[in-house]
CSV table of C-alpha atoms in Angstrom, one decimal:
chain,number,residue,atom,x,y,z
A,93,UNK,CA,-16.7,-3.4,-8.1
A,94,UNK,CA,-14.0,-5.6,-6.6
A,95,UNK,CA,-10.3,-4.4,-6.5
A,96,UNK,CA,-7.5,-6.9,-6.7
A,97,UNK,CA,-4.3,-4.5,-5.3
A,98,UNK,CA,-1.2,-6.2,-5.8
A,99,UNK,CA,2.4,-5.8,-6.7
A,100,UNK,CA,2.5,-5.6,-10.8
A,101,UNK,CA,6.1,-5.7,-11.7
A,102,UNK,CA,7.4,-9.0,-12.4
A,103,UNK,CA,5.0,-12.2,-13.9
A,104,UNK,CA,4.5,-14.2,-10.8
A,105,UNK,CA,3.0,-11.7,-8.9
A,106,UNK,CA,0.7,-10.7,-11.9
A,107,UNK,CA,0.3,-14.2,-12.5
A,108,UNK,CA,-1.0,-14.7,-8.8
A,109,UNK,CA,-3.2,-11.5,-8.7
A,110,UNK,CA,-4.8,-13.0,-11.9
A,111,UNK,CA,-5.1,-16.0,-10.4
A,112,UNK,CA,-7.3,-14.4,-7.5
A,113,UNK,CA,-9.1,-12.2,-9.6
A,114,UNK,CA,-10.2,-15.7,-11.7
A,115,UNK,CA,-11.6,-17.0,-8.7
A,116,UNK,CA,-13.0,-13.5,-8.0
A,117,UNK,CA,-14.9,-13.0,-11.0
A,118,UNK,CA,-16.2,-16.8,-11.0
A,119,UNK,CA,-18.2,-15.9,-8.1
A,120,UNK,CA,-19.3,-12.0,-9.2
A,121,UNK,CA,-18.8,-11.9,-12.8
A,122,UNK,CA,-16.1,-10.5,-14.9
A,123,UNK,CA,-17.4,-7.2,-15.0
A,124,UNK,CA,-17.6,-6.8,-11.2
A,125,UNK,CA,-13.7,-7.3,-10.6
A,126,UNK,CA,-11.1,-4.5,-11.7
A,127,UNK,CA,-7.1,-5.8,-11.8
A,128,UNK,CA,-4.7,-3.0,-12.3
A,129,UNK,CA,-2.3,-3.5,-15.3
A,130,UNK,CA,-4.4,-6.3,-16.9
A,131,UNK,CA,-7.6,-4.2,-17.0
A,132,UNK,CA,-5.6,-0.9,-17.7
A,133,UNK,CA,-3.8,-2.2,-20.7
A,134,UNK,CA,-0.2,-1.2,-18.9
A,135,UNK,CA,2.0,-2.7,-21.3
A,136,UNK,CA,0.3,-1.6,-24.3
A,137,UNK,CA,-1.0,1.5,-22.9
A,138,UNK,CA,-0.1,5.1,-25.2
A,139,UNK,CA,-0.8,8.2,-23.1
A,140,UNK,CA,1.6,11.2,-23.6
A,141,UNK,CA,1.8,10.7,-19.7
A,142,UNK,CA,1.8,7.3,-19.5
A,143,UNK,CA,2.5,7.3,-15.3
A,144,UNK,CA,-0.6,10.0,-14.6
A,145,UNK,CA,-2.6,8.5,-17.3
A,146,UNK,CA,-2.5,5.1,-15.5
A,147,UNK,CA,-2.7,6.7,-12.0
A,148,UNK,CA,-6.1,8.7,-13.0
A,149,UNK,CA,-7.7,5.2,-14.5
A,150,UNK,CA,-6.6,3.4,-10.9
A,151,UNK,CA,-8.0,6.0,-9.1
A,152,UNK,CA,-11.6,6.5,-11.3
A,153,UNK,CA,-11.8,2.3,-10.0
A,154,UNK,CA,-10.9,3.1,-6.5
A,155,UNK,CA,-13.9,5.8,-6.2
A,156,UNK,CA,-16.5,3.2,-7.4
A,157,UNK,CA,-15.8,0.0,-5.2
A,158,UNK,CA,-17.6,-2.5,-2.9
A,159,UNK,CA,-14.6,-3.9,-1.7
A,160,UNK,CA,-10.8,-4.6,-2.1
A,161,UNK,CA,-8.7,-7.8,-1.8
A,162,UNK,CA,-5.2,-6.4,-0.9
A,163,UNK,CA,-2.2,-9.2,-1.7
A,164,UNK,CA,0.4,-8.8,0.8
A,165,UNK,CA,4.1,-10.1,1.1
A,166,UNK,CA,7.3,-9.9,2.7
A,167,UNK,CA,8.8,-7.2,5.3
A,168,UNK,CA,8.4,-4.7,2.0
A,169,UNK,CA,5.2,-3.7,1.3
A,170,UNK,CA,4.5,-3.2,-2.3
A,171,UNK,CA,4.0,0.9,-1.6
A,172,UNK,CA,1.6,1.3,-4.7
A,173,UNK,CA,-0.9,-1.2,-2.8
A,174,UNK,CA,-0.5,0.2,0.6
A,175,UNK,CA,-1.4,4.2,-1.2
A,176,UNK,CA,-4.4,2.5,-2.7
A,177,UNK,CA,-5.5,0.4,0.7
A,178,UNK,CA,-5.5,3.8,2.3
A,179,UNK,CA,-7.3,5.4,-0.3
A,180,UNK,CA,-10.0,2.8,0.2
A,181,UNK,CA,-10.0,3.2,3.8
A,182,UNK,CA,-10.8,6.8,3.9
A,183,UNK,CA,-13.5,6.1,1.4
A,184,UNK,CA,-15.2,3.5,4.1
A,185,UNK,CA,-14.6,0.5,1.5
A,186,UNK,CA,-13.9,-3.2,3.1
A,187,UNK,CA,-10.4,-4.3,3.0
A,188,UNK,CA,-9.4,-8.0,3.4
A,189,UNK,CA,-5.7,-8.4,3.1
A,190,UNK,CA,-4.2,-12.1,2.5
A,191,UNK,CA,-1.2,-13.3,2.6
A,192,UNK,CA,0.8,-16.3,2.7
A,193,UNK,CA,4.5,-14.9,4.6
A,194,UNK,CA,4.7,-17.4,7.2
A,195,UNK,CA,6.5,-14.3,9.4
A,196,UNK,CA,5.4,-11.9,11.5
A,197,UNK,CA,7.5,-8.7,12.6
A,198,UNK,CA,8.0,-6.1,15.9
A,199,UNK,CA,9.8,-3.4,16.8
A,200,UNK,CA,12.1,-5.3,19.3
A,201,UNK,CA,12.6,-9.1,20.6
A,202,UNK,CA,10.0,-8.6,23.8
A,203,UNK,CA,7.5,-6.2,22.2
A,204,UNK,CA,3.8,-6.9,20.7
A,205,UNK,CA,4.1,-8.7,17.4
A,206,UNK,CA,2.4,-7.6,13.5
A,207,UNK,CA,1.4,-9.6,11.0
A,208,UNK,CA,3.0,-6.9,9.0
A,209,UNK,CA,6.0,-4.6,9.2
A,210,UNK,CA,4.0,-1.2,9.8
A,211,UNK,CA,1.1,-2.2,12.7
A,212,UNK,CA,-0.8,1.0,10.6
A,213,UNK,CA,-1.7,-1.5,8.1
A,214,UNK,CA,-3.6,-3.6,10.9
A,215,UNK,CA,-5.3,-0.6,11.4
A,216,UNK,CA,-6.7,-0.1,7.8
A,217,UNK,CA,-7.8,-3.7,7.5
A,218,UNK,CA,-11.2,-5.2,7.5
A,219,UNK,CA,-10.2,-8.4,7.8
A,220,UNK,CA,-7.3,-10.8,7.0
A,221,UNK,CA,-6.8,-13.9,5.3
A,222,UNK,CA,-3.2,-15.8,6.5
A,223,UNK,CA,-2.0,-18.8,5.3
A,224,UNK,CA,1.1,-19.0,6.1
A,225,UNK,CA,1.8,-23.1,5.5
A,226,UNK,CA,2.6,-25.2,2.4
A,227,UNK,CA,-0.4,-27.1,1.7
A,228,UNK,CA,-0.4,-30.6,2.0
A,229,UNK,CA,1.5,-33.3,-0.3
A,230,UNK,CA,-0.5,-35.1,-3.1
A,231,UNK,CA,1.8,-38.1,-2.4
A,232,UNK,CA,4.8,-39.5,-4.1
A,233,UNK,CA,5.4,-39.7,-7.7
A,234,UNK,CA,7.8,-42.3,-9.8
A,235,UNK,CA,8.7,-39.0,-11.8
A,236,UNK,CA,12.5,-38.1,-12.1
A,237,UNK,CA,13.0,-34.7,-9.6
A,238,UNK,CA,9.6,-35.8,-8.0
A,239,UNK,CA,10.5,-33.7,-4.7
A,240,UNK,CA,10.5,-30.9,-6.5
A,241,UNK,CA,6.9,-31.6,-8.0
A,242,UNK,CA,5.8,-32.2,-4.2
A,243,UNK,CA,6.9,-28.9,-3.6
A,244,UNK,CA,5.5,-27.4,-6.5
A,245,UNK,CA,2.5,-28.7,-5.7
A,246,UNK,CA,2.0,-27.9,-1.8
A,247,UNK,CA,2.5,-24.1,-3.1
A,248,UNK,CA,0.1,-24.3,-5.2
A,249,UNK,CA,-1.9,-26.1,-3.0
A,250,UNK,CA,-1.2,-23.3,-0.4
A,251,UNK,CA,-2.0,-20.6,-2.5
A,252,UNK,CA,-5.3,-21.9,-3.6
A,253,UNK,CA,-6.5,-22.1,-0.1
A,254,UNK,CA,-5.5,-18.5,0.4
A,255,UNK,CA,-7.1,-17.3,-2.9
A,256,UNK,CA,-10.3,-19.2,-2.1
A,257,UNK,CA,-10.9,-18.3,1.3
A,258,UNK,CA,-9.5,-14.4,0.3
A,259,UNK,CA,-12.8,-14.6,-2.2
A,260,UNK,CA,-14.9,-15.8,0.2
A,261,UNK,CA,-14.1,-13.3,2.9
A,262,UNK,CA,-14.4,-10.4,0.6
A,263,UNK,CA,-17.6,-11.5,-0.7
A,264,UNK,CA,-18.5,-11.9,3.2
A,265,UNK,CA,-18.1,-8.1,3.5
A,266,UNK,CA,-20.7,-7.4,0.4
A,267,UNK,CA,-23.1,-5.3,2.0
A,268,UNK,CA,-24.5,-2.0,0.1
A,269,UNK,CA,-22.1,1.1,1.1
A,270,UNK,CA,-23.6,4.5,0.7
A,271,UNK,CA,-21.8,6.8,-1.6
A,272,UNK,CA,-18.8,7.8,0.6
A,273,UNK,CA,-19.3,11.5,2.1
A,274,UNK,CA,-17.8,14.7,1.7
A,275,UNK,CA,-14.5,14.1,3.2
A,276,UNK,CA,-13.2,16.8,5.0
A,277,UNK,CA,-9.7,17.7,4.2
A,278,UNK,CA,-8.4,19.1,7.4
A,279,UNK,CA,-7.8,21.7,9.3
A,280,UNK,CA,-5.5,24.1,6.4
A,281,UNK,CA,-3.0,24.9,9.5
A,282,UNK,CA,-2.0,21.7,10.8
A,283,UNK,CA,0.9,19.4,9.3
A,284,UNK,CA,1.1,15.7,10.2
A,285,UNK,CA,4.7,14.4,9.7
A,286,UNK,CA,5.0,10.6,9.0
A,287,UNK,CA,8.5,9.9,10.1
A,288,UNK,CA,10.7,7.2,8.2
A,289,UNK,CA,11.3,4.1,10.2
A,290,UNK,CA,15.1,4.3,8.5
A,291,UNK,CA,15.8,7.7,9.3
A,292,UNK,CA,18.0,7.6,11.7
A,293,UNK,CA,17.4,11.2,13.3
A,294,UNK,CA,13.8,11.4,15.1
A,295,UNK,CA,12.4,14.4,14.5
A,296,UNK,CA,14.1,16.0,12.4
A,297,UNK,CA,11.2,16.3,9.5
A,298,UNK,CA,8.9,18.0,12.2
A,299,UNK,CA,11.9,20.6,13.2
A,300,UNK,CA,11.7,21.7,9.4
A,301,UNK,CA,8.1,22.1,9.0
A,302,UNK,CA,7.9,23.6,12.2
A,303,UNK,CA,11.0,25.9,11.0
A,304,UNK,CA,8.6,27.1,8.4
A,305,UNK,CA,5.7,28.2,10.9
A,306,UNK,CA,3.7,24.7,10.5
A,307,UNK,CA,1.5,23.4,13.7
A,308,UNK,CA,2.5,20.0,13.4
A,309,UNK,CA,1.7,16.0,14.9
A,310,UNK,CA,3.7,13.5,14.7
A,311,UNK,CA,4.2,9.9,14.0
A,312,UNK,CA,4.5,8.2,16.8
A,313,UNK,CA,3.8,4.4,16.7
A,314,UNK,CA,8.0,3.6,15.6
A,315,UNK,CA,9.1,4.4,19.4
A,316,UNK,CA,6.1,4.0,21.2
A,317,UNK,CA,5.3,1.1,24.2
A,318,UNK,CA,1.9,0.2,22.3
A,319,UNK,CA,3.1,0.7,18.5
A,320,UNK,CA,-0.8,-1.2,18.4
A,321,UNK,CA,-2.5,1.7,19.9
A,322,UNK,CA,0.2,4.4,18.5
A,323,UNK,CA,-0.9,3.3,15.0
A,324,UNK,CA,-4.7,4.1,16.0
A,325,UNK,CA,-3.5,7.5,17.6
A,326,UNK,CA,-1.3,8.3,14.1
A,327,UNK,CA,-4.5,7.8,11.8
A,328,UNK,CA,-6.6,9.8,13.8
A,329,UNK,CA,-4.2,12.7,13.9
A,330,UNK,CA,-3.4,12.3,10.3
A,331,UNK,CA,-7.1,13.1,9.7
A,332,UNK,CA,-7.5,16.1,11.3
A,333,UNK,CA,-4.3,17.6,9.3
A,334,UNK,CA,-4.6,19.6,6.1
A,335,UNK,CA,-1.0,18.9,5.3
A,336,UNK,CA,0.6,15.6,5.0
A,337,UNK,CA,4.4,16.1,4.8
A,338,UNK,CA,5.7,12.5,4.7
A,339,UNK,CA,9.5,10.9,4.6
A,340,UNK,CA,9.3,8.3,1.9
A,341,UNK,CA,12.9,7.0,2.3
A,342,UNK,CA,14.2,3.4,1.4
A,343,UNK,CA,13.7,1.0,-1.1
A,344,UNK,CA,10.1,1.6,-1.5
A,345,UNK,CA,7.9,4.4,-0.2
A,346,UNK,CA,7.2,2.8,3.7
A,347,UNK,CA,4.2,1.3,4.1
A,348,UNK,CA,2.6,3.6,6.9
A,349,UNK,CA,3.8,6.2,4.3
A,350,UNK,CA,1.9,5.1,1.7
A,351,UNK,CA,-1.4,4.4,3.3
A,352,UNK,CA,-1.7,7.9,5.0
A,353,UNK,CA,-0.2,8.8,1.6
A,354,UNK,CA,-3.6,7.5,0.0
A,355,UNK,CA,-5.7,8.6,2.7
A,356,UNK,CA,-5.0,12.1,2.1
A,357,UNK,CA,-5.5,11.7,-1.7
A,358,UNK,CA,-9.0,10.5,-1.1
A,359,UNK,CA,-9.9,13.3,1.2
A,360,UNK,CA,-8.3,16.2,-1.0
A,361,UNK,CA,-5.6,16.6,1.8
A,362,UNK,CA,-2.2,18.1,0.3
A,363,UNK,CA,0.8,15.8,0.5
A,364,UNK,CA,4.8,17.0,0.3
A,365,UNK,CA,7.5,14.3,-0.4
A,366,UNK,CA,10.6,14.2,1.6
A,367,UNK,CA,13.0,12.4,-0.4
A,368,UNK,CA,16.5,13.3,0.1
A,369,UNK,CA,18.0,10.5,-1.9
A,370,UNK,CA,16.6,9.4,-5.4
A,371,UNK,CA,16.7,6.3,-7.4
A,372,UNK,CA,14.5,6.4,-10.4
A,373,UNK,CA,12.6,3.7,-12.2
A,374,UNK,CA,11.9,3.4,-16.1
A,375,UNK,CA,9.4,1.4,-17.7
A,376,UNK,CA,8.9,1.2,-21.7
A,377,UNK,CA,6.5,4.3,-22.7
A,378,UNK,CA,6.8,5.8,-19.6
A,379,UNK,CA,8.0,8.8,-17.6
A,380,UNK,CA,10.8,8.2,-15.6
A,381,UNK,CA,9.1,7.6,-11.7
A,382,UNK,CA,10.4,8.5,-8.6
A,383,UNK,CA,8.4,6.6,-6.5
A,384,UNK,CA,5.8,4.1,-7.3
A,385,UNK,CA,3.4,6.0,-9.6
A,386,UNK,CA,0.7,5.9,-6.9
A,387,UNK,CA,2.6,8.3,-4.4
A,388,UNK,CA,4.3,10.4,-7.3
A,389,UNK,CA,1.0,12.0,-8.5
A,390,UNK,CA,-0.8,12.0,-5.0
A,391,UNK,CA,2.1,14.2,-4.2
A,392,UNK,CA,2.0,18.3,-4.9
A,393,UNK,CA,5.6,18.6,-4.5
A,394,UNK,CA,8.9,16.5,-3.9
A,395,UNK,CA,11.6,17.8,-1.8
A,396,UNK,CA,15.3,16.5,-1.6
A,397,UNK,CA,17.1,19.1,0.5
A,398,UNK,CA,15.3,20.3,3.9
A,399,UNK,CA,16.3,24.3,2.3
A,400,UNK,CA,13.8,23.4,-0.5
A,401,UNK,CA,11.5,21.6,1.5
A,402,UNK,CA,11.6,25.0,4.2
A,403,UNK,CA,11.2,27.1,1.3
A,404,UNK,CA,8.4,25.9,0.0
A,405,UNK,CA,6.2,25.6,2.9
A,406,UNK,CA,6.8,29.1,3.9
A,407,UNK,CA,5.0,30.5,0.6
């Protein structure tokens, strides 16, 4: 099974993950392609908990899969996508991201560049698929507003190429995967703490868990020389951790946050919240959510004040 992960919210970006998943099943058949709200029934979906309900069907797809297609855009990573890229990763499945953002991001002016905001998600990747330029013009028209048709039309143009060559790069990686193994969940001692890159105090999430008699790593990659090989070093360390005790600050969960957030879902890890300021989301049908829906039910426990937070892990 093929998984189309993509940001679900609004129309065009469900109208473009249809559009790959169109493509997708052209080439492998309908049944052969999962996408997440169409193939859920999201909007007509009635579950007394609607958010878990949908969570549990995206996962059930996520533990069956030959590959993913991840659509990525824009210095804010949709954080649902990123939870379910890492989830894929720790299962062994091929990821190839695409993306059309015609930017690319670092830490500073003079240090290494990503082609994403969180060099962790270069790490998870199988292989990527960038098209970053318009495509090119069908020629004029007599039409009234006609530049705007050119336009129109070298977007669409752009997007096909990306959706094409996404599909065949995916379909590149189709090779049979073993059923994924027994995942260990980490040594039941050891905390990793995924720092926010907004928090403006380094450090201080590890002082708390450590306050509460936790061996702890770090994240590392934000303030490091090589943020390329600090990524490498932060998934590694992640995976030898029983606890994942992550910030998930700012407008959406970050996306290093998400993906080890995902990660430690697949291998039965346990996963604390850090959240000290909350801004809820409501959807017809649904429980109010605190975080994309992804993170809030791969999390045991959500924590807004580092007294809580303390509290809890000393237990």
């Amino acid at each position: 099974m093929y998984y189309v992960a993509h940001r679900l919210f609004a129309a065009h970006d469900r109208l473009l993950a249809a559009r790959l998943a169109r493509v997708l099943a052209a080439k492998t058949g309908p049944d052969q392609v999962f996408l997440p709200f169409c193939d859920t029934d999201e909007e007509d979906l009635v579950a007394e908990v609607k958010g878990r309900r949908l969570f549990e069907l995206d996962r059930e797809r996520l533990g069956k899969l030959t590959a993913m297609i991840a659509v990525l855009h824009g210095p804010s990573l949709d954080d649902g996508v990123c939870m379910e890229m890492g989830y894929a990763h720790a299962l062994g499945v091929p990821i190839v991201a695409v993306t059309t953002d015609f930017q690319t991001y670092s830490f500073d002016e003079d240090g290494p560049r990503f082609d994403f905001p969180d060099p962790l998600v270069q790490e998870v990747i199988t292989d990527l698929v960038r098209v970053p330029r318009l495509g090119t013009s069908p020629g004029s028209t007599d039409t009234a507003n006609s530049r705007y048709a050119v336009f129109a039309s070298r977007n669409d143009r752009q997007l096909d190429q990306a959706l094409e060559t996404a599909v065949d790069h995916v379909l590149a990686q189709d090779v049979p995967r073993p059923p994924a193994p027994a995942l260990p969940a980490g040594d039941a001692t050891l905390a990793f703490v995924e720092q926010s890159p907004y928090t403006p105090v380094v450090g201080m999430l590890t002082a708390l868990v450590q306050q509460a008699g936790w061996a702890t790593k770090e994240s590392s990659r934000f303030t490091a020389h090589d943020p390329l090989e600090a990524a490498r070093t932060d998934l590694d360390r992640s995976r030898a951790a029983g606890l994942l005790v992550t910030d998930v600050s700012g407008p959406e969960t970050p996306p290093g946050a998400a993906l080890l957030i995902g990660a430690a879902a697949a291998r039965g890890a346990r996963v604390i919240a850090y959240y000290p300021r909350t801004v809820l989301t409501h959807a017809s049908g649904r429980e109010p959510n605190w975080r994309n829906l992804m993170i809030q039910y791969a999390a045991e426990a959500r924590f807004a004040n580092p007294e809580s937070l303390v509290h809890w892990l000393r237990r």
